[in-house]
XYZ file of C-alpha atoms in Angstrom:
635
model
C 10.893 41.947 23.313
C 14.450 41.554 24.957
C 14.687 44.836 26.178
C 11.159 44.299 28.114
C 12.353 40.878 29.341
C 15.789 42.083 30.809
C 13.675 45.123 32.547
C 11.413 42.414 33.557
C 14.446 40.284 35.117
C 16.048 43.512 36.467
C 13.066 44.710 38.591
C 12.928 40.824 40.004
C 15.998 40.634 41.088
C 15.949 44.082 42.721
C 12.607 43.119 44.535
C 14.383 39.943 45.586
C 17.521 41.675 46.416
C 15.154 43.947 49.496
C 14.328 41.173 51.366
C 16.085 40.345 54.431
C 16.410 36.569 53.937
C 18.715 34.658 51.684
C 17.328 32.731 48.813
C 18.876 30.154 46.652
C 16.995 28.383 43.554
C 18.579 25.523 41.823
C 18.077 23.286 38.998
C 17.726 19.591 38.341
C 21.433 19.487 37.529
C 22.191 20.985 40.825
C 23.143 24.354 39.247
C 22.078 27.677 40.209
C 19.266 29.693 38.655
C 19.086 32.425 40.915
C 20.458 33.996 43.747
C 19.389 37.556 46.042
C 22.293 39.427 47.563
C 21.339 39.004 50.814
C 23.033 35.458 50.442
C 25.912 36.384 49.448
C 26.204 38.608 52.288
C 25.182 36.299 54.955
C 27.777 33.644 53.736
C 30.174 35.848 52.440
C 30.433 33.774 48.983
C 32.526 34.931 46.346
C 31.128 36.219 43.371
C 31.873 32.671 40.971
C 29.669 31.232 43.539
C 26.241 33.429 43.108
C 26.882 33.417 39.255
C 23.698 31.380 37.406
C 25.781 27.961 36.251
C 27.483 27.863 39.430
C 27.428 24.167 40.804
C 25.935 23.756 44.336
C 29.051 21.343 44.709
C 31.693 24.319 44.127
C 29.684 25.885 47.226
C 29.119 23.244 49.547
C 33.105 22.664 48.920
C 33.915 26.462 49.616
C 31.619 26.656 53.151
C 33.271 23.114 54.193
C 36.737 24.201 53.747
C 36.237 27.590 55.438
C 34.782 26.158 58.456
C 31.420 26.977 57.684
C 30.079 23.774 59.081
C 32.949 23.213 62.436
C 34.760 20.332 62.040
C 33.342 18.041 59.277
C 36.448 15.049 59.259
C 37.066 13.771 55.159
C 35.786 17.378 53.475
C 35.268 14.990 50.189
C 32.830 12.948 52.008
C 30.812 15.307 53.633
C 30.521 17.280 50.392
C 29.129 13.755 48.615
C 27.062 13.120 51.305
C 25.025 17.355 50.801
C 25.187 16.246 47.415
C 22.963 13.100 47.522
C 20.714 14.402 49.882
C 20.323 17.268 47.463
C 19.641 15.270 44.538
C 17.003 14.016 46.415
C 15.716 16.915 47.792
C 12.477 16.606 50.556
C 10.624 19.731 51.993
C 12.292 20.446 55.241
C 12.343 23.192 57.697
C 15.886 22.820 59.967
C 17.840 25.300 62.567
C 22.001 25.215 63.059
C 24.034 27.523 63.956
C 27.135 28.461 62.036
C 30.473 28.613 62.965
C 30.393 32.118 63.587
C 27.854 31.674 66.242
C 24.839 32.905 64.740
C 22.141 30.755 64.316
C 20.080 30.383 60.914
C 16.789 28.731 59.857
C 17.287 26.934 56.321
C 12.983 25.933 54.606
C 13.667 24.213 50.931
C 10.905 23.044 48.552
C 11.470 21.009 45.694
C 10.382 22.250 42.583
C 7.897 20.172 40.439
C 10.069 20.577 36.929
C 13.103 19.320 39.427
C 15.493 21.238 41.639
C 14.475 23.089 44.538
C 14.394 26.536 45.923
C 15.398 27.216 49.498
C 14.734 30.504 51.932
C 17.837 31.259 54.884
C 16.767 33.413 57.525
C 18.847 34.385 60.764
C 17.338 33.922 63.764
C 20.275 34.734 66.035
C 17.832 37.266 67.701
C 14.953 35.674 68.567
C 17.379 32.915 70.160
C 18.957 35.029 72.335
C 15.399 36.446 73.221
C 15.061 32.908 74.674
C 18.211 32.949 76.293
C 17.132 36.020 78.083
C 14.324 34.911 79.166
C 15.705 31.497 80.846
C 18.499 33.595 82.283
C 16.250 36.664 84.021
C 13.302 34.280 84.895
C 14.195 32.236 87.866
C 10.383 32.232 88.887
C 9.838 30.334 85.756
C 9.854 26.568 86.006
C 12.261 24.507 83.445
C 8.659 22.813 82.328
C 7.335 26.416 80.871
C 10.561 27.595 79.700
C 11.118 24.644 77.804
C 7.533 24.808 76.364
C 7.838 27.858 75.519
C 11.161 27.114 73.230
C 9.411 24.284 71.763
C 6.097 26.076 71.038
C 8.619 29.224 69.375
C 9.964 26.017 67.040
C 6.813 24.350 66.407
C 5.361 27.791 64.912
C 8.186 28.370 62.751
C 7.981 24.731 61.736
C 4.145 25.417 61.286
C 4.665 28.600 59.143
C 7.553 26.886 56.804
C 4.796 24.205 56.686
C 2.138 26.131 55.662
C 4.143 28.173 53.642
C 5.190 24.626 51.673
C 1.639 23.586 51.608
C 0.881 26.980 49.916
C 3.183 26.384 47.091
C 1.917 22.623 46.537
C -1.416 24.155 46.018
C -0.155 26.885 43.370
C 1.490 24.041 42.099
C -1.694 21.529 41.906
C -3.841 24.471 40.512
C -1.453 25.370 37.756
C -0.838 21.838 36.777
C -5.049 21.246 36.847
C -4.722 24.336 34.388
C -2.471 23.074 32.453
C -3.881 19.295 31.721
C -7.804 21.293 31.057
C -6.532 23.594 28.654
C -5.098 20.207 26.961
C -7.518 18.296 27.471
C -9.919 21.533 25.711
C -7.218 21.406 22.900
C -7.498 18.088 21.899
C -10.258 17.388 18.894
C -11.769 14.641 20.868
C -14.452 14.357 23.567
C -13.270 13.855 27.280
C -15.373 12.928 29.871
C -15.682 10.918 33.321
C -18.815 9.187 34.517
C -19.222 7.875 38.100
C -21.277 4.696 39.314
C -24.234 6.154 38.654
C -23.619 6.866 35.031
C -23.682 11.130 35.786
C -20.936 13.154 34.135
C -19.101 14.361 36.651
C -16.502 15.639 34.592
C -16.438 17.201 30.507
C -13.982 19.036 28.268
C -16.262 21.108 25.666
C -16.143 19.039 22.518
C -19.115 16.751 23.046
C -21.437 19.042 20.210
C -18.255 18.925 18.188
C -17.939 15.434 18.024
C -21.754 14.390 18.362
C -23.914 17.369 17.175
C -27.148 18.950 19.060
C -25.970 16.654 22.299
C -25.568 20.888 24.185
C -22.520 21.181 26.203
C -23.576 21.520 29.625
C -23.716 17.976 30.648
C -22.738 17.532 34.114
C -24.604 16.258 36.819
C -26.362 14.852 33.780
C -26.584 10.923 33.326
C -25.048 9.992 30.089
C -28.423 7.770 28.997
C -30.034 11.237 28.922
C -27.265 13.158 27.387
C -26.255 10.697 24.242
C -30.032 9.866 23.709
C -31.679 6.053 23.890
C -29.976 4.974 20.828
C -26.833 6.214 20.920
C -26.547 4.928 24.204
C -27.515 1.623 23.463
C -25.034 1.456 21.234
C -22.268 1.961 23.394
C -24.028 0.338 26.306
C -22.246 -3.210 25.884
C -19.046 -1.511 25.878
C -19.698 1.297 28.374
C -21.018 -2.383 30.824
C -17.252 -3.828 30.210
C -15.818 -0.696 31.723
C -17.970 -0.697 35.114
C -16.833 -4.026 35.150
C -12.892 -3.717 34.855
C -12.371 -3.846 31.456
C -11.025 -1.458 29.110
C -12.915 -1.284 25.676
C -13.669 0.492 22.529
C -16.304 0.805 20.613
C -17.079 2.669 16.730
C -20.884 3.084 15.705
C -22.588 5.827 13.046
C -23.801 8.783 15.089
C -27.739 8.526 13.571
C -28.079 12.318 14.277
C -25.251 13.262 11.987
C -24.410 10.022 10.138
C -20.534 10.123 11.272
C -18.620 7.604 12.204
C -17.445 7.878 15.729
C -15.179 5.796 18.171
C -15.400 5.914 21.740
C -12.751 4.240 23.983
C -14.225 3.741 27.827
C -11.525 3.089 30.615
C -12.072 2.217 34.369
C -10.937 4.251 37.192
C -10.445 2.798 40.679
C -13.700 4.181 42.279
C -16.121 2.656 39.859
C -16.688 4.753 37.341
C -15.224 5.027 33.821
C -13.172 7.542 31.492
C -14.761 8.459 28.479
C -12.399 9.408 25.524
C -14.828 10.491 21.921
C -13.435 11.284 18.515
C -15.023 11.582 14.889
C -13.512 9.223 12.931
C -15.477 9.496 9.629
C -12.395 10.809 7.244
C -10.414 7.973 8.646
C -12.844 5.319 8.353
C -13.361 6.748 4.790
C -9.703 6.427 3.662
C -9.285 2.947 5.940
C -11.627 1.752 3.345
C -10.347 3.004 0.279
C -7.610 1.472 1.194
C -8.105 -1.984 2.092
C -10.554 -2.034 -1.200
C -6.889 -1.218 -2.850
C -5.266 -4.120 -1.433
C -8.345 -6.973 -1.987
C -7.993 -5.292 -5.642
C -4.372 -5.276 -6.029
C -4.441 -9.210 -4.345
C -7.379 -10.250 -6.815
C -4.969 -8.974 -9.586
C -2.032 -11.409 -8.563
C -4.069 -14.093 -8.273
C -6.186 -13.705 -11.596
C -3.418 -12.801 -13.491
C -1.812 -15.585 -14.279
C -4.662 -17.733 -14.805
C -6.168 -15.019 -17.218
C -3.016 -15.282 -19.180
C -3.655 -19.076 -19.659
C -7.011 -18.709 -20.035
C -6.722 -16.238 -23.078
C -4.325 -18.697 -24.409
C -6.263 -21.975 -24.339
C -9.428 -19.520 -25.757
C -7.512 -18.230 -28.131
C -6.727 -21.935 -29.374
C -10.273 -23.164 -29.241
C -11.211 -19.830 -31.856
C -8.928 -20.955 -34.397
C -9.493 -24.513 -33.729
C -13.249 -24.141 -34.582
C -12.492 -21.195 -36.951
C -10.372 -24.317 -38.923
C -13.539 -26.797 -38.759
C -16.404 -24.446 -40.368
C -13.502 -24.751 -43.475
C -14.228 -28.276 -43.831
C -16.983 -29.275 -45.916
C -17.672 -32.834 -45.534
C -18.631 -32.264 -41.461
C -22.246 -33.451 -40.032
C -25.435 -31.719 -40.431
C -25.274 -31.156 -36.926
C -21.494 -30.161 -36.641
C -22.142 -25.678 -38.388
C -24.605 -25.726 -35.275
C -22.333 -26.932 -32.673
C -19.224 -24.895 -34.230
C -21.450 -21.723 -33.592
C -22.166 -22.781 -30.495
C -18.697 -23.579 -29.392
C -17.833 -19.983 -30.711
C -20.222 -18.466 -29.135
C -18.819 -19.594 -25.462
C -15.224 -18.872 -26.154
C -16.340 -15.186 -27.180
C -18.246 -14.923 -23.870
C -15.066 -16.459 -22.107
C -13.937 -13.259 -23.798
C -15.975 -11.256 -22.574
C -15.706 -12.354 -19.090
C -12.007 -12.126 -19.181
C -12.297 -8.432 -20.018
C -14.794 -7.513 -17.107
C -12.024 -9.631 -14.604
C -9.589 -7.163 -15.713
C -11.628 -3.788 -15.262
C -11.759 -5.007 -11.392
C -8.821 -6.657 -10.474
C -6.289 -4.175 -13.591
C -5.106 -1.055 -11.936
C -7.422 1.424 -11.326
C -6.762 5.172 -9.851
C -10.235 7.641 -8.885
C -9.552 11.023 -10.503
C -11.988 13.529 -8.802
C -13.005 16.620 -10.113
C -15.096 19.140 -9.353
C -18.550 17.985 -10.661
C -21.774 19.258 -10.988
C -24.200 16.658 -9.772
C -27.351 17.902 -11.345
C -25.831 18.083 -14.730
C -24.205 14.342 -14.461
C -27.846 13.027 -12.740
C -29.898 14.652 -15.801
C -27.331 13.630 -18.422
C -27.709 9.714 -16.679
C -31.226 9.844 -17.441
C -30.713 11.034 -20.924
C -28.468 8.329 -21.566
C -30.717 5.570 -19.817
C -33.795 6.149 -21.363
C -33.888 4.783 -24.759
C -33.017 1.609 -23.072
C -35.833 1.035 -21.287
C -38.850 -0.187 -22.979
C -41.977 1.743 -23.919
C -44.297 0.950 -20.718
C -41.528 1.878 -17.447
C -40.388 5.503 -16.808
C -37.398 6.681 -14.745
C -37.622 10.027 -12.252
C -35.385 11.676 -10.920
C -35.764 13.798 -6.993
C -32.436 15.725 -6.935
C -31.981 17.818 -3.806
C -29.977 20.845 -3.759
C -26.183 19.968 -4.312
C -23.323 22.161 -5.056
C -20.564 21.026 -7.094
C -18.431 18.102 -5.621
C -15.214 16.322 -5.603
C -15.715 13.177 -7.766
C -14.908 10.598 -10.318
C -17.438 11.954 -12.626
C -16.833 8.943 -15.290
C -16.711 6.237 -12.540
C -20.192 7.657 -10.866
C -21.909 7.327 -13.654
C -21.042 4.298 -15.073
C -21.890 3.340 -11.440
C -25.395 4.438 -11.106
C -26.077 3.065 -15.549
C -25.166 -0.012 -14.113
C -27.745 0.009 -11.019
C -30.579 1.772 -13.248
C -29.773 -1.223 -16.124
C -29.663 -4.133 -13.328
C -33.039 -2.492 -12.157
C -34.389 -2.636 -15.530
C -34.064 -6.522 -15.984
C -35.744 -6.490 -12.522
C -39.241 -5.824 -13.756
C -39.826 -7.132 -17.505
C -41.411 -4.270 -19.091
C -43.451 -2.107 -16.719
C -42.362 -0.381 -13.583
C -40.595 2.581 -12.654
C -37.149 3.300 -11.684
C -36.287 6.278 -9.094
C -33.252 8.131 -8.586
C -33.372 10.382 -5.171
C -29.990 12.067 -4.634
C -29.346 14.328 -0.970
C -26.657 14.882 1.276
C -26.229 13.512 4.566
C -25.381 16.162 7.051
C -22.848 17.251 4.896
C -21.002 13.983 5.669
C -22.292 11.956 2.884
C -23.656 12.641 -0.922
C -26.096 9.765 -1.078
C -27.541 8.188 -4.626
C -31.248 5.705 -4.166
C -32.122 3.896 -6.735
C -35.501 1.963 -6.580
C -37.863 -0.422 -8.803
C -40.860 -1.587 -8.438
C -39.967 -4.851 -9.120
C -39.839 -8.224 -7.158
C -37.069 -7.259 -5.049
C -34.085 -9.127 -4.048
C -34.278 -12.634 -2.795
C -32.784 -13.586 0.285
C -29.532 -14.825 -1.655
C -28.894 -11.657 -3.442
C -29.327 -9.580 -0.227
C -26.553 -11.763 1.030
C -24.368 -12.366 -2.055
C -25.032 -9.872 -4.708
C -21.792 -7.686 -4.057
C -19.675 -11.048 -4.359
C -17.855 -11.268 -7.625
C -19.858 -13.775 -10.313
C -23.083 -13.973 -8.184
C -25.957 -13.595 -10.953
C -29.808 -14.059 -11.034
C -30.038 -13.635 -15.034
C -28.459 -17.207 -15.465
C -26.329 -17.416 -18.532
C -27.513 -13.893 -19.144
C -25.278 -12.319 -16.373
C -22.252 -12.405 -15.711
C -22.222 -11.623 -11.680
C -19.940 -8.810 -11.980
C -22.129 -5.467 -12.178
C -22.757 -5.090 -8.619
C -18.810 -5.872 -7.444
C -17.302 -3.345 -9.883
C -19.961 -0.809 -8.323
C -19.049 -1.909 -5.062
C -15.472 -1.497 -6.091
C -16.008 1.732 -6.948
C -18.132 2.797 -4.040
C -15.155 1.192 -1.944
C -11.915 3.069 -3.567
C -13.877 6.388 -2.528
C -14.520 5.944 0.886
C -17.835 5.444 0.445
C -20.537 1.693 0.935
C -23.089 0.357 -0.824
C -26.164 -0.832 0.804
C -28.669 -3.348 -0.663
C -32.334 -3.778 0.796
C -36.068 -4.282 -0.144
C -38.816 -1.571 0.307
C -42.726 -1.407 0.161
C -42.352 -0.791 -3.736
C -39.361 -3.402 -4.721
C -35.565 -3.431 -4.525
C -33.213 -0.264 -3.394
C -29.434 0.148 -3.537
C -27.776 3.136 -1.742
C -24.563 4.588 -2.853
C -22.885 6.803 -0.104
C -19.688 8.757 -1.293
C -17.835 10.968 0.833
C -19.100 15.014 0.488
C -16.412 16.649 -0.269
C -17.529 20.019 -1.466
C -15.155 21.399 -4.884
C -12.772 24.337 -4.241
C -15.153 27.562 -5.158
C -14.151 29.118 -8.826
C -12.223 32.750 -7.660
C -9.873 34.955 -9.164
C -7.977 37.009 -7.613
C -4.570 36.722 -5.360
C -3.482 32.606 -5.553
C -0.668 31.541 -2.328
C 1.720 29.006 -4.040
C 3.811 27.272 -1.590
C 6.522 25.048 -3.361
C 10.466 24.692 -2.387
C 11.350 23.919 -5.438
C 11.848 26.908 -7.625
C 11.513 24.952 -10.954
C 8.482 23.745 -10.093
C 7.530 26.890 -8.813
C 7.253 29.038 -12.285
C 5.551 26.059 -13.843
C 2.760 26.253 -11.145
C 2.942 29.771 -10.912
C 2.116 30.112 -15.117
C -0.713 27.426 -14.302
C -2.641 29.564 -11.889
C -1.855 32.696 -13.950
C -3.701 30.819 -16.520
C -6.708 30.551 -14.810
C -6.820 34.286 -13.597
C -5.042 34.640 -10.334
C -2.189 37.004 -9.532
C 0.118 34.813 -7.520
C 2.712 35.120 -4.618
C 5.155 32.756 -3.224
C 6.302 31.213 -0.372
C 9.106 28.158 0.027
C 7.655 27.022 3.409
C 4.697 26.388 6.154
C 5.728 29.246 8.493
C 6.509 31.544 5.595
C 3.083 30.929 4.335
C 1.231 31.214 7.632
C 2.650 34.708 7.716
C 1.639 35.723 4.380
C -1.806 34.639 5.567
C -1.787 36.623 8.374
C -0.812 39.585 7.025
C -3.041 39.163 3.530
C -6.371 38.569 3.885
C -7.127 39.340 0.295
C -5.908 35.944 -0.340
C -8.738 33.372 -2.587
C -6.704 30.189 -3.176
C -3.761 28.408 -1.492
C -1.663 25.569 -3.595
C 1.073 24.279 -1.329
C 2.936 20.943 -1.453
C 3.004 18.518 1.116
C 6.240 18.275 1.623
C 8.230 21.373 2.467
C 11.454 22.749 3.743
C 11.921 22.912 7.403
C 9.837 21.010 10.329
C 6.443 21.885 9.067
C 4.546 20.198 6.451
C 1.722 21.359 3.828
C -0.785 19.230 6.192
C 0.628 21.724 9.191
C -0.109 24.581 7.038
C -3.763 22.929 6.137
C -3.940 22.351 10.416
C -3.363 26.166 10.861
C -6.236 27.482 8.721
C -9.427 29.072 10.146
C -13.003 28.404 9.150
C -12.856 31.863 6.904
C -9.660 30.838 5.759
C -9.053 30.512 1.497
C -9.638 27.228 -0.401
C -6.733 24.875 0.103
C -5.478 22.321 -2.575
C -2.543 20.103 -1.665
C -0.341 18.375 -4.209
C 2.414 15.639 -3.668
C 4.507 12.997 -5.524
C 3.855 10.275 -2.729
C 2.198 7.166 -3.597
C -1.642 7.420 -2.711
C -0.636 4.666 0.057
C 1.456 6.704 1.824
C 0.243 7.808 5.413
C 1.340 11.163 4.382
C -0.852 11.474 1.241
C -3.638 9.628 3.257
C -3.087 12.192 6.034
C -3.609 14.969 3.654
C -6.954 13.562 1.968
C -8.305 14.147 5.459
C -8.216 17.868 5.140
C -7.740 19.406 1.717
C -7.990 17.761 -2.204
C -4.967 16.006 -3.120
C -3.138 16.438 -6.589
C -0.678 14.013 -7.190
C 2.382 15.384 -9.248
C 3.306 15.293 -11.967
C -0.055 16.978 -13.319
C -1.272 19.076 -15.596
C -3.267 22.577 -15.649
C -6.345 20.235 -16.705
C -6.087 18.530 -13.693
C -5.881 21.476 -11.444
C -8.913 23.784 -12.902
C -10.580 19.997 -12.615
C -10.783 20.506 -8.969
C -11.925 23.810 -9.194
C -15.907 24.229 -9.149
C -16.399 25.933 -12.352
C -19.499 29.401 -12.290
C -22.373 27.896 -14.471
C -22.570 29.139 -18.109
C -25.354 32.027 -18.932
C -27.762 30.901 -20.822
C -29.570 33.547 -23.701
């Protein structure tokens, strides 16, 4: 690759070195880049001076002294003075004539990175063409001979000028080049709408971002393009812009049921930029998160008063425990003992369920098979119902997923138990699980009950709402919705033709496909390196071993045999495991990333975004966990 680029730099220099005219580029720092011989020749410059490094202050101070310029009074001053004008450099086109008497043209253009590049051509001929000709043409009037010098000027001004204006086009069609290819690089959608709401300009993300919308879209108006209810989604928003305002504005894409925010910002002529993105793993994790924090501030508040609580419970037990000991007590008093027992047990009781929402709780996805965890729900709710309500099941086809197996469950025998109480003791309880443009995995159960009432609609997720009265203790729904909340996911309450409904959503995130074969491990640390390395050889893979991003991007390259890649998230050098994650194709291996950062950190949220996350230190359980397991043959 050198050897090309010096032969590439060698024939350059010897095309530039055939031309007649002198040409000078400098840099930003006022320090050549580039010289042709003809300009050292025509100034007779040493060879210090047409060196690349050489400062054009050296040279304006060697031409000065020599005389280059006739008498120029204080040389410092005059040198100053070429330098300022240089560091502001103008297009120009200019004709003196040197000490020597020959007269040169000087054209300079300033570069648009800075600096400038400048052409000197000698013109001492075609002057004393016009010298001739006022000498040898005494017929000729002053008026045409003088013309005829100015209209020789104003062409070579002309030509410099168009030869400027030439450049400034390159220029402006490289640089329009340059921002599309960014602007087709960026994972967002970019557009411009005029007045009239038509696209008049689009990068070619808009299917990427909102699917089946097509790509060629201008000319188009945008009601037609996003569809009537899309766009009247944005339309409030998309109004503030054609009136001056900036805005932005998130809604759920209905075609693909992704969560997308648009930003619109005015332009000067009335219409508006239009900036798209797909925001769904972010709004996914934003939620987890601020579930996290309500739980984490619930716990600091609760905590203490549980504590107290406890204690004064604790006190009424033995207090009452010490009056069913004494026998000469009331008729009435066993009853009221019992009773008084009775409510400091459910105090209990409650205390406990506080605890199992506000107590530290983690999700630990695995790789789950939904059919078996739907079927084994039904096995486990149906003894619990009574003899004259059924529960069905419509299960569409989905492959194992990333989940909290334990926590789903529990989940959905809560909703199928609440919907039991609904309706006495007939009805029937459905469970219809589907995925949601592979967005979503999305759990409906329904009764045929009375539905909810206009209070639970509004208050059932809050913590202690209940409809049971002293039979409920208002804190089933909120520790589904807690749940549903820690995964990214919402829960959605409403009434149908046939009684009450509750929709789960969870994030689809499909499980890492069960391989063997060649496993990438991509740790630093070479400790922890042989104890991941023995993990994977566990579970069938032949492994090799890289220490960082780049090393492992060229293993990838060069291996395409490779079925799983385990990397850290933090790695030596600049790039990270999430770099590495950024690099692979769509036919690239299975990726699992692994990390010791706190699950808050924007790092380890960053990462959840595009690959499953183990957090260290973990076991070989854990790993296989995430790995979709091939069902079992059955005889």
């Amino acid at each position: 690759m050198q050897n090309r680029d010096d032969h590439t730099k060698s024939m350059t220099m010897a095309g530039l070195n055939l031309i007649a005219q002198g040409l000078t580029i400098y840099d930003s720092d006022l320090r050549l880049v580039v010289c042709n011989a003809p300009f050292q020749t025509m100034f007779d410059l040493p060879q210090s001076l047409v060196t690349p490094g050489a400062p054009f202050h050296d040279t304006i101070t060697h031409l000065a002294s020599r005389g280059e310029y006739g008498e120029v009074g204080g040389i410092a001053a005059f040198v100053a003075e070429r330098t300022s004008q240089a560091q502001a450099f103008q297009p120009h086109y200019m004709e003196r004539t040197r000490a020597n008497g020959r007269t040169i043209s000087v054209e300079g253009s300033p570069l648009p990175d800075g600096g400038w590049v400048a052409v000197y051509t000698d013109i001492s001929a075609t002057k004393a063409q016009e010298a001739l000709l006022r000498a040898r043409s005494d017929a000729l009037s002053d008026q045409v001979l003088s013309h005829s010098e100015q209209l020789a000027q104003t062409n070579r001004e002309l030509a410099a000028m168009i030869t400027t204006l030439e450049e400034t086009k390159r220029q402006l069609t490289a640089s329009e080049a340059r921002a599309r290819l960014t602007t087709e690089m960026m994972p967002a959608h970019i557009a411009h709408v005029d007045a009239t709401g038509h696209y008049t300009y689009s990068n070619q993300r808009l299917a990427m971002i909102l699917p089946h919308r097509g790509t060629e879209i201008l000319g188009r108006p945008i009601r037609e393009v996003l569809g009537e209810e899309t766009h009247a989604k944005i339309l409030t928003a998309l109004t503030a812009a054609y009136g001056g305002t900036a805005t932005v504005q998130e809604f759920t894409d209905d075609t693909s049921a992704r969560r997308i925010r648009s930003s619109f910002t005015p332009d000067q002529m009335g219409g508006v930029y239009i900036m798209t993105m797909d925001v769904t793993e972010e709004t996914q994790t934003r939620a987890a998160l601020q579930q996290s924090s309500r739980r984490a501030l619930a716990a600091q508040i609760t905590s203490g008063l549980a504590h107290d609580f406890s204690n004064l419970l604790t006190i009424i037990l033995g207090l009452q425990s010490r009056l069913e000991g004494i026998t000469n007590l009331p008729p009435e008093a066993p009853a009221l003992i019992e009773g008084t027992l009775v409510a400091a047990r459910r105090g209990g009781t409650l205390l406990s369920s506080i605890a199992q929402i506000t107590g530290p709780r983690s999700l630990r996805p695995t790789a789950t098979d939904v059919t078996a965890l739907c079927h084994d729900l039904i096995t486990l709710a149906q003894p619990t119902l009574p003899e004259g309500m059924e529960i069905t099941l419509t299960l569409d086809e989905v492959g194992p997923v990333l989940l909290d197996g334990g926590m789903l469950q529990d989940a959905l025998l809560n909703l199928v138990l609440n919907a039991r109480d609904a309706m006495g003791t007939t009805g029937r309880i459905t469970l219809h699980v589907q995925c949601v443009h592979d967005t979503w995995i999305e759990f409906r159960i329904g009764d045929t009950g009375g539905g909810f009432s206009d209070a639970a609609l509004e208050k059932a997720l809050d913590p202690f709402f209940t409809t049971k009265g002293a039979e409920g203790s208002g804190l089933g729904l909120p520790m589904v919705y807690d749940m549903t909340k820690l995964a990214g996911g919402d829960v959605q309450l409403a009434n149908t033709a046939m009684g009450a409904e509750v929709t789960l959503r969870l994030p689809y995130r499909a499980a890492v496909p069960s391989t063997t074969g060649l496993a990438l491990l991509v740790e630093d640390r070479d400790d922890l390196r042989a104890l991941m390395r023995d993990m994977l050889m566990q579970m069938g893979y032949s492994v090799i071993e890289a220490a960082t991003a780049d090393e492992a991007s060229a293993l990838l390259a060069d291996l395409p045999d490779i079925a799983l890649v385990l990397s850290d998230i933090q790695l030596e050098g600049d790039s990270t495991g999430i770099d590495l994650a950024q690099r692979l194709g769509p036919h690239s291996p299975p990726l699992i990333l692994m990390t010791s950062l706190p699950p808050d950190a924007p790092l380890f949220t960053q990462a959840q975004q595009h690959a499953p996350v183990l957090r260290k230190p973990f076991t070989a359980h854990d790993l296989t966990a995430l790995v979709a397991q091939p069902p079992k043959a059955t005889v």
